[in-house]
Tab-separated table of C-alpha atoms in Angstrom:
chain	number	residue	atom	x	y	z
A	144	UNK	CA	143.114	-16.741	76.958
A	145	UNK	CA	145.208	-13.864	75.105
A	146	UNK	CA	146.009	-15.017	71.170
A	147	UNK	CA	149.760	-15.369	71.317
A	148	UNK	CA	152.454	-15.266	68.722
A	149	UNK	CA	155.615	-17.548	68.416
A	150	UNK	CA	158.788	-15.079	67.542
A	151	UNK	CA	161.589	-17.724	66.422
A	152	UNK	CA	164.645	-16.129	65.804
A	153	UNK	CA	162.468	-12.741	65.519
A	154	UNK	CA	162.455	-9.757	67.259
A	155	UNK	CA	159.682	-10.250	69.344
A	156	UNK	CA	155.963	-8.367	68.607
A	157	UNK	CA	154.167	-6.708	71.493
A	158	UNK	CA	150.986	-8.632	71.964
A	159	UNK	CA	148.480	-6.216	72.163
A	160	UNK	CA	146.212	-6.977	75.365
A	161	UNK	CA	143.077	-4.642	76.168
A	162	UNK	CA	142.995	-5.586	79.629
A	163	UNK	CA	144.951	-3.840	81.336
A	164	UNK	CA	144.214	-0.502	78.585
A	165	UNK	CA	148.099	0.123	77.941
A	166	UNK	CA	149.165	-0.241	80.936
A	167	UNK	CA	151.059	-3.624	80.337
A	168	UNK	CA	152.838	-5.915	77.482
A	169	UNK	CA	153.136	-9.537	77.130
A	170	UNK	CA	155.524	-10.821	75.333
A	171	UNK	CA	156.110	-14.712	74.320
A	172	UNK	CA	159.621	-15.756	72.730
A	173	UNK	CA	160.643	-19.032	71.761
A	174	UNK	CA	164.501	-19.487	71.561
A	175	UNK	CA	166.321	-20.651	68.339
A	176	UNK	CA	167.062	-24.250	67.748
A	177	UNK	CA	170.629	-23.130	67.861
A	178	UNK	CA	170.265	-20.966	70.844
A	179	UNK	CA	173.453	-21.281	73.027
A	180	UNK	CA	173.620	-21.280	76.199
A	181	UNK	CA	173.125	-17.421	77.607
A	182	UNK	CA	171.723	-16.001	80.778
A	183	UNK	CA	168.174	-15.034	80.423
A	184	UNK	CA	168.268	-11.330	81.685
A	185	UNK	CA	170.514	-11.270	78.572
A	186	UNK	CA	168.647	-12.812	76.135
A	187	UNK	CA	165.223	-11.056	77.067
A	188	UNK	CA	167.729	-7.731	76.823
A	189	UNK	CA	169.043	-9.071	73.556
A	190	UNK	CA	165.590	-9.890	71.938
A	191	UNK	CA	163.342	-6.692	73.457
A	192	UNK	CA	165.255	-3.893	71.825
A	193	UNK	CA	164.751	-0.407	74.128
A	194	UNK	CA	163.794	-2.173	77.239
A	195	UNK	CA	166.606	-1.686	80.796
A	196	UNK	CA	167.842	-4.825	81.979
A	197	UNK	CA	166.987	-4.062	85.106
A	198	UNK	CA	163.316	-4.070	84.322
A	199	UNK	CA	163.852	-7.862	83.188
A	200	UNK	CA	165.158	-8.570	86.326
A	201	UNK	CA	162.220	-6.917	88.630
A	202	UNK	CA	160.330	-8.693	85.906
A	203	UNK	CA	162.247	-11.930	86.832
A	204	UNK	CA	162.082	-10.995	90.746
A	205	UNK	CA	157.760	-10.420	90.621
A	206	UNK	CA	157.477	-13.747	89.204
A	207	UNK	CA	156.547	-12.234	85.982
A	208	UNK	CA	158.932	-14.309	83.805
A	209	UNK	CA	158.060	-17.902	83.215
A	210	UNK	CA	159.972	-20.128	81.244
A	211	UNK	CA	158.543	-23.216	79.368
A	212	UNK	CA	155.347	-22.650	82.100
A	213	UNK	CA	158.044	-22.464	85.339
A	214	UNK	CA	159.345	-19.420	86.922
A	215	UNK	CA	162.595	-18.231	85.446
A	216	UNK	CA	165.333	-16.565	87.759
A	217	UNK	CA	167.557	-13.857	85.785
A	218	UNK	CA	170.573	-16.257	86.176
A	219	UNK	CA	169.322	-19.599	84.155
A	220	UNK	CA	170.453	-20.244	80.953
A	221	UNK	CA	168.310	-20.683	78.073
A	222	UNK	CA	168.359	-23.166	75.897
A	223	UNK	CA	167.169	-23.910	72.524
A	224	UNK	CA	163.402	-24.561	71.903
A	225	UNK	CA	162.610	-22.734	75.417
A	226	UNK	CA	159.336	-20.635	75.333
A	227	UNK	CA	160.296	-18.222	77.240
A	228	UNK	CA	156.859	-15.279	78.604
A	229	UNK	CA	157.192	-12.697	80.596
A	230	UNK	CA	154.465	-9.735	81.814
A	231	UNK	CA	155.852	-5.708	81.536
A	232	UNK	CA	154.588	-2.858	82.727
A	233	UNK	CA	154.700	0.444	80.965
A	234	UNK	CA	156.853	3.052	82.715
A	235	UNK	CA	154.673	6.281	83.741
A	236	UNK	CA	154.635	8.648	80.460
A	237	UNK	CA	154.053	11.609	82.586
A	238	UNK	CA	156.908	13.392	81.705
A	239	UNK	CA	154.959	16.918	80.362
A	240	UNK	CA	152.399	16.724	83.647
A	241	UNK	CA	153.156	19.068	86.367
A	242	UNK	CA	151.896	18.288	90.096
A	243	UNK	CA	148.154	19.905	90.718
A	244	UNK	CA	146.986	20.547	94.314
A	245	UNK	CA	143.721	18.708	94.191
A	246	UNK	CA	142.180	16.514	96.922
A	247	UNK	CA	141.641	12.952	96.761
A	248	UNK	CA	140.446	10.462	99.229
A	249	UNK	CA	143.657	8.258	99.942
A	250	UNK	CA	142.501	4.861	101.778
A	251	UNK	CA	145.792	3.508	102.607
A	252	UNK	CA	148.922	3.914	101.511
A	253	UNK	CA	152.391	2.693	102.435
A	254	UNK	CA	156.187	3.086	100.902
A	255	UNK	CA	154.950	0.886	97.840
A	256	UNK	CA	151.000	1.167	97.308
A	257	UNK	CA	148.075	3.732	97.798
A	258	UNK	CA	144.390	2.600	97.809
A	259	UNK	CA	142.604	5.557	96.721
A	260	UNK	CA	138.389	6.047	96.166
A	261	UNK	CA	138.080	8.321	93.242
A	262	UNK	CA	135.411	10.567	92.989
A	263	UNK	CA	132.901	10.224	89.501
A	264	UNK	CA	133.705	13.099	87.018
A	265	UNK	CA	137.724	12.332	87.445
A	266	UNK	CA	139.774	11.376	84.138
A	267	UNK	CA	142.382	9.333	86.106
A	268	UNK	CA	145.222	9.774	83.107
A	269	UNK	CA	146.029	12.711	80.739
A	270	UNK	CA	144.756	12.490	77.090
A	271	UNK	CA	142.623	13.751	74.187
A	272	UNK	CA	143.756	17.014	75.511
A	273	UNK	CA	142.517	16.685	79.220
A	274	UNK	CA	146.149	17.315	80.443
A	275	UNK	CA	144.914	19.039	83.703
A	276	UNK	CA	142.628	17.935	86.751
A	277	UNK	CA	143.363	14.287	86.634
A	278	UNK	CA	143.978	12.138	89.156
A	279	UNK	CA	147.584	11.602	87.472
A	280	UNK	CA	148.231	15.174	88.209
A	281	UNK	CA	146.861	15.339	91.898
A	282	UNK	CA	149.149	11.601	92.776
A	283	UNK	CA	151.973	13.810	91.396
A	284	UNK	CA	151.550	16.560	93.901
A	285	UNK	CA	150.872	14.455	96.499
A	286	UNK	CA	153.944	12.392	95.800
A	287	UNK	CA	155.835	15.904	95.611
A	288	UNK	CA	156.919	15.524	92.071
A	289	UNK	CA	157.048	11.455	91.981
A	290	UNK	CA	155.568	9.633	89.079
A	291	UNK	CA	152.579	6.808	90.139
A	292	UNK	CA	152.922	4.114	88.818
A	293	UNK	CA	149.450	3.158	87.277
A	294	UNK	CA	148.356	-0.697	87.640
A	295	UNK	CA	144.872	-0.166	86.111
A	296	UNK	CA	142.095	2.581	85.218
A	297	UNK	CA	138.150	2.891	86.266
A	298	UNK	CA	136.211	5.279	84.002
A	299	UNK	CA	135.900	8.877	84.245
A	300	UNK	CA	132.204	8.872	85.729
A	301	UNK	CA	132.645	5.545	87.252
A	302	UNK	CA	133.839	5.862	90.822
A	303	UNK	CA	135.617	3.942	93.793
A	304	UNK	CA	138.575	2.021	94.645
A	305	UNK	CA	141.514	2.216	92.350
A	306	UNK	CA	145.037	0.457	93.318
A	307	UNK	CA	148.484	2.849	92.649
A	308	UNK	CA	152.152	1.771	92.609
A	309	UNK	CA	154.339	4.026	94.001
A	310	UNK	CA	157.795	1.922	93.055
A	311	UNK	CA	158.350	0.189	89.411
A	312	UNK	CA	158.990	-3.192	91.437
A	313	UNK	CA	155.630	-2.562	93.207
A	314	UNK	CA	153.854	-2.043	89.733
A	315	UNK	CA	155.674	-4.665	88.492
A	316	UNK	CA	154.752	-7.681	90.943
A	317	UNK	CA	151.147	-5.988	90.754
A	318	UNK	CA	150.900	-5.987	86.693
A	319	UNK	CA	151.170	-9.471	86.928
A	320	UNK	CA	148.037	-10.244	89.025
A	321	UNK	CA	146.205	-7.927	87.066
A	322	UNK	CA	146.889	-10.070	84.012
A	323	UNK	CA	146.409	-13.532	85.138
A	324	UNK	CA	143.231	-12.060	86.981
A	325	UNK	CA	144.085	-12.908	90.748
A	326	UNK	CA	143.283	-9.563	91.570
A	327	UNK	CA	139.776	-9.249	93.626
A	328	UNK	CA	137.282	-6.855	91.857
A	329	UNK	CA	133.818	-5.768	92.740
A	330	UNK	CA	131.438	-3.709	91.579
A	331	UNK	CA	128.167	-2.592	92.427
A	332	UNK	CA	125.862	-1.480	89.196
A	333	UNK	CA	121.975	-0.365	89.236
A	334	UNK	CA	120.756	-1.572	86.338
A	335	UNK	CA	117.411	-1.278	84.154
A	336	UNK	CA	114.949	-4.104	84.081
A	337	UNK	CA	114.456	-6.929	86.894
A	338	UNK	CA	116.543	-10.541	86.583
A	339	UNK	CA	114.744	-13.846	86.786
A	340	UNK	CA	117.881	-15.302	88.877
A	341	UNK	CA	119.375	-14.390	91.712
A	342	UNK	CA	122.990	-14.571	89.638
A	343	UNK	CA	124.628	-15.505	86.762
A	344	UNK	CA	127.511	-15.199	84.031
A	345	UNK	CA	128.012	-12.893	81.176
A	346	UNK	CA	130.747	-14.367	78.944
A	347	UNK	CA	131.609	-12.996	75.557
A	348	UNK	CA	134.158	-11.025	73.351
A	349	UNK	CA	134.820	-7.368	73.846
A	350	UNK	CA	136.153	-5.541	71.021
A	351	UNK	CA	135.559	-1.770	69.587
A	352	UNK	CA	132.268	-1.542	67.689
A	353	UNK	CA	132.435	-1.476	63.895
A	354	UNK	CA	129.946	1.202	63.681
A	355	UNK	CA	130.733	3.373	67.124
A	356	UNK	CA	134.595	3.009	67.600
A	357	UNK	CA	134.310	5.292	70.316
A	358	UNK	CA	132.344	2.326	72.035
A	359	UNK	CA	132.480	-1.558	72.898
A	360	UNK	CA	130.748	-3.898	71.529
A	361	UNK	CA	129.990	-8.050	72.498
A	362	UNK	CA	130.946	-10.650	69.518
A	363	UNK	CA	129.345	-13.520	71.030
A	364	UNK	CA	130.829	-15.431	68.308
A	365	UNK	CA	134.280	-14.621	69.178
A	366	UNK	CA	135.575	-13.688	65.702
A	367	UNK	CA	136.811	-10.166	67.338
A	368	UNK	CA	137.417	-8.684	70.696
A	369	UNK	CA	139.109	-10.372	73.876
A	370	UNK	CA	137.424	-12.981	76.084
A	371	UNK	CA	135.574	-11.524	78.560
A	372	UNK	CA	133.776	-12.756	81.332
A	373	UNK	CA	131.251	-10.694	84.306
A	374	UNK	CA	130.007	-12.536	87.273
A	375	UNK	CA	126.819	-10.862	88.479
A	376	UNK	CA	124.735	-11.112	91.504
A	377	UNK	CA	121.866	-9.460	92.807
A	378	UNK	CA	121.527	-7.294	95.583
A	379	UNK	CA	118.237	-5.458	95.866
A	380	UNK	CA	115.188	-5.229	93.438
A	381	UNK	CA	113.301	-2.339	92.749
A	382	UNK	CA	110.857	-3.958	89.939
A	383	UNK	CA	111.640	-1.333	87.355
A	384	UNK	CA	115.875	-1.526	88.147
A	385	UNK	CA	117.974	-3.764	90.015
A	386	UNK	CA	120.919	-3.433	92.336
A	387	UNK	CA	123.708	-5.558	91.265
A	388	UNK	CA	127.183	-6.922	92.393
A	389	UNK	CA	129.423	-7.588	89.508
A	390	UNK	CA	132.681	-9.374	89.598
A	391	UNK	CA	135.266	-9.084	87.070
A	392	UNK	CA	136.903	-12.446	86.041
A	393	UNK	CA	138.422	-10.767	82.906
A	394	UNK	CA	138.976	-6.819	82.954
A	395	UNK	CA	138.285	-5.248	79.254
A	396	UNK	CA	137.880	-1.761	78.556
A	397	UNK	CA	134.211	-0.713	79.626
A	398	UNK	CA	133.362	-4.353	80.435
A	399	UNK	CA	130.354	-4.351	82.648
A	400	UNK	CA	128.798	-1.213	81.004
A	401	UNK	CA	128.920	-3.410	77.539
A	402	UNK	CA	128.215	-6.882	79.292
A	403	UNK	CA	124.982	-5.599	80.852
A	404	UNK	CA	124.031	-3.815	78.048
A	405	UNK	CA	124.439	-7.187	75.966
A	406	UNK	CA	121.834	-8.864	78.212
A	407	UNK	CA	119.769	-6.370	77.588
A	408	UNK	CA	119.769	-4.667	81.601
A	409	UNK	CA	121.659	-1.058	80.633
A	410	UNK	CA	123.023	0.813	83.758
A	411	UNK	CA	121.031	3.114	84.991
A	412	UNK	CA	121.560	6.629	82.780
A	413	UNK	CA	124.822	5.267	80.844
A	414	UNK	CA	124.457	7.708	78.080
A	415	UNK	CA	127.140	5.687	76.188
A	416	UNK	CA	125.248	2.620	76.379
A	417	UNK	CA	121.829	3.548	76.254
A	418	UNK	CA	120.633	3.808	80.004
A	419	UNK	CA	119.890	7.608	79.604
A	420	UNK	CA	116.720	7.306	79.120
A	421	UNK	CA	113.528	5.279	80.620
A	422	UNK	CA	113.759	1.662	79.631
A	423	UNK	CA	111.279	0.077	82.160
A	424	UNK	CA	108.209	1.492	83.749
A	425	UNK	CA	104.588	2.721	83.459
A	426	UNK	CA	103.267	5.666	80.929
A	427	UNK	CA	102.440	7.567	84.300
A	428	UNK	CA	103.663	11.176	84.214
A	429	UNK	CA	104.813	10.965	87.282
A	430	UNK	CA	106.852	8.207	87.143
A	431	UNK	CA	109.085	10.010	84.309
A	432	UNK	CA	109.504	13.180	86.226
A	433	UNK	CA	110.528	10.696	88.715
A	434	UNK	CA	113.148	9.338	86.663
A	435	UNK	CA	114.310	12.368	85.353
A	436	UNK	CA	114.792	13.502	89.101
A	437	UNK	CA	117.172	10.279	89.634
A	438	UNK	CA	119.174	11.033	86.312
A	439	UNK	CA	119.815	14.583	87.533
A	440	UNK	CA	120.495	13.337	91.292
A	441	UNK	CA	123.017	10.983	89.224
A	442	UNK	CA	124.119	12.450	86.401
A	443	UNK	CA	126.485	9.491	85.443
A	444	UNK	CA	126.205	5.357	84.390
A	445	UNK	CA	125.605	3.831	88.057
A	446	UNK	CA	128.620	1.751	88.323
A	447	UNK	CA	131.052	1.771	91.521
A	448	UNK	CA	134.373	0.041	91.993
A	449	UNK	CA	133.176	-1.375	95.784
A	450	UNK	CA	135.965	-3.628	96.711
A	451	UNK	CA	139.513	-4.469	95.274
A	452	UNK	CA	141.768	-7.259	96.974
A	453	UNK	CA	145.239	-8.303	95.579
A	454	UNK	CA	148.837	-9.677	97.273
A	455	UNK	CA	150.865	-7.081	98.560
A	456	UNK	CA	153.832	-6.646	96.533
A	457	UNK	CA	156.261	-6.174	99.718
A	458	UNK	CA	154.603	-8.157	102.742
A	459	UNK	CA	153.153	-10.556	100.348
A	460	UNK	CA	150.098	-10.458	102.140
A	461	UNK	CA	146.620	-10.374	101.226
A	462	UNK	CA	144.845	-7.579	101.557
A	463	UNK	CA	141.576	-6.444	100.698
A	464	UNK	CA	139.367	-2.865	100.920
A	465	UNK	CA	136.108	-1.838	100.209
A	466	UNK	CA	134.079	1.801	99.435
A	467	UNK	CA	131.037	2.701	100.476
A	468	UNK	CA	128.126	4.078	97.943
A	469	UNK	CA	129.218	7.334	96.763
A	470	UNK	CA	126.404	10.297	97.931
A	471	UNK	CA	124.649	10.294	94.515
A	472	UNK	CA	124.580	6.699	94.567
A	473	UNK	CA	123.035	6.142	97.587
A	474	UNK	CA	120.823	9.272	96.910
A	475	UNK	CA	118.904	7.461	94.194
A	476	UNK	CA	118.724	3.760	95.442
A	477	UNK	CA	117.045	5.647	98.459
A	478	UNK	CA	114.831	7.087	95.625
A	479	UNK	CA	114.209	3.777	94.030
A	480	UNK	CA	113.410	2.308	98.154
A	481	UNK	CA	110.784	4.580	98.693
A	482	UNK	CA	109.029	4.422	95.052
A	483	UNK	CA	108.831	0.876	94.847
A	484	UNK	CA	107.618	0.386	98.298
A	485	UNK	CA	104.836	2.728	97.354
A	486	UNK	CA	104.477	0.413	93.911
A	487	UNK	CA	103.753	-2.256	95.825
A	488	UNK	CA	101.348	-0.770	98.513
A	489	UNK	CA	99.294	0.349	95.016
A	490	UNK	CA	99.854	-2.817	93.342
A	491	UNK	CA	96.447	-4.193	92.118
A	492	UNK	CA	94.481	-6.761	92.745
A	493	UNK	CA	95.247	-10.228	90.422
A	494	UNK	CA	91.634	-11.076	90.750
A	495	UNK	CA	90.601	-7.455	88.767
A	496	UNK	CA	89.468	-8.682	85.226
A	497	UNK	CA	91.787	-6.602	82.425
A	498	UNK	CA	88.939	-4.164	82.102
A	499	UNK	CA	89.134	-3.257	85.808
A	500	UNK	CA	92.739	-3.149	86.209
A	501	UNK	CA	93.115	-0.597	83.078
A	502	UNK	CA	90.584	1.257	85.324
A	503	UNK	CA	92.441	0.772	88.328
A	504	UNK	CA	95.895	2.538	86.565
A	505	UNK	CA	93.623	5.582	85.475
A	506	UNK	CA	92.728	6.363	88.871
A	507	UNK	CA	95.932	5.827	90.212
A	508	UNK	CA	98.078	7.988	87.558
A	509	UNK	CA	95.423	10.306	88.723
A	510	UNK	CA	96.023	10.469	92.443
A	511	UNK	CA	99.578	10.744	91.457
């Protein structure tokens, strides 16, 4: 749960929240002991200097406003001592961006969403001067001018599903399941080293590293960072890496390429996190160049946004949709299928005395 700040009689303080990496505020106000009596689209207006009443009131219409814990319609009347919260999302700041022909893979998409599967290697929004070829640009011309309306972001080399507003109501109603985390993510990682169980939780604070702010870091102590949480499950073993299924209970900024690295299982050639180079294996020869086949077949951390479920902000429906393994993906699992079934044709003997079995690795690095 997000650290929050009581603003009595203040103008409230945007409370910075990670999660959703801009995309969103949350504010918390708690109405002056001698508050009159005043409509609350008006005192939200009144108290959030530079912010349209009429995004209070989609605010209000989502469900995004609650007030002392209960859902607060634009017309009640607030009261003194009312703690009043409320979840905005930032309007598009694509106002410099001009429309780019270039193709994406559109899933579904209706008058307020589109489900999209991004391809790895695609900034999805403009900045640190990468102002052309992202995904931003490319929804523009495919919207013929129209701003999207971002809900959340995956990674540049991190692929799969990613969830688009195309209406400030729709972004609205869907920045609210974003932040109280009702929105269905899965991902599916390969990562180095094998698990003893079969699943299990990663839970601990995210925050920029003080030596790398470029990168995340765990504080398992919770002095710094945001609460974070990955579910993990796995899916396939390959001795030397595993397949996993990761599900996002909290959504921080790189969380399951820091999480995994925190338990000490790396994805698979995540440069920024350490995977780039052979953390598990034999000293054969072979098996590096075999390795350092699979890093150039995937030249990116092995992470894919697989599924992503959430209530439809019109039907109010729930709806759910699912990618398959991207090419280079699959290309190296298939890698990993056929290597360790050959490990374990060759794998010796547990009767060998240590003697024999150093023997036994000699002639095998040979025949390889």
């Amino acid at each position: 749960m997000m650290a929050e700040q009581e603003l009595e009689g203040k103008e409230p303080e945007e409370i910075e929240d990670e999660e959703a990496q801009g995309l969103y505020e949350h504010f918390r106000v708690v109405a002056d002991p001698g508050q009159t009596p005043l409509r609350l689209d008006k005192f939200l207006v009144d108290r959030l200097s530079g912010t349209a009443r009429n995004r209070i009131q989609n605010a209000a219409k989502a469900g995004n406003i609650l007030v002392n814990g209960k859902g607060g319609k634009s017309n009640y009347k607030v009261k003194p001592g009312d703690v009043v919260t409320l979840v905005l999302p930032n309007p598009p700041q694509h106002v410099d961006l001009a429309p780019e022909n270039i193709p994406i893979d559109i899933v579904y998409e209706d008058e307020a969403v589109i489900v999209l599967d991004k391809a790895p290697g695609m900034v999805v929004h403009p900045g640190f001067g990468n102002f052309t070829g992202t995904l931003v640009n490319a929804l523009m011309y495919h919207l013929k001018g129209e701003k999207p309306y971002l809900v959340h972001r995956i990674d540049k080399d991190t692929s799969g599903l990613l969830l688009v507003a195309k209406t400030e109501e729709a972004q609205t109603f869907l920045a609210r399941q974003f932040f109280d985390h009702s929105i269905e993510r899965k991902y599916r990682a390969l990562v180095w080293g094998n698990f003893e169980e079969e699943e299990g939780t990663v839970t601990g604070h995210i925050g920029r590293s003080l030596q790398d702010r470029k990168v995340m870091a765990v504080f398992p102590d919770g002095d710094k960072g945001k609460h974070a949480v990955t579910h993990y499950k796995v899916l396939e073993r390959f001795g030397y890496v595993t397949l996993v299924e990761c599900v996002l209970e909290t959504g921080r900024t790189h969380q399951i390429r820091c999480h995994m690295r925190y338990v000490k299982h790396p994805l698979f050639n995540d440069a920024t996190y350490g995977g780039d180079r052979i953390l598990k294996g034999t000293t054969f020869t072979k098996y590096k160049q075999f390795v350092e086949n699979c890093f150039t077949a995937l030249p990116r951390q092995a992470l894919h946004a697989a599924t992503i479920g959430f209530e439809h902000p019109v039907s109010h429906h729930r709806v759910r949709f699912e990618s398959e393994m991207p090419a280079d993906m699959a290309a190296v699992l298939g890698k990993w299928r056929t290597y360790s079934l050959s490990r374990q044709m060759e794998e010796p003997d547990q009767e060998l005395t240590p003697k024999e079995l150093r023997e036994r690795e000699k002639l095998l690095n040979l025949k390889k």
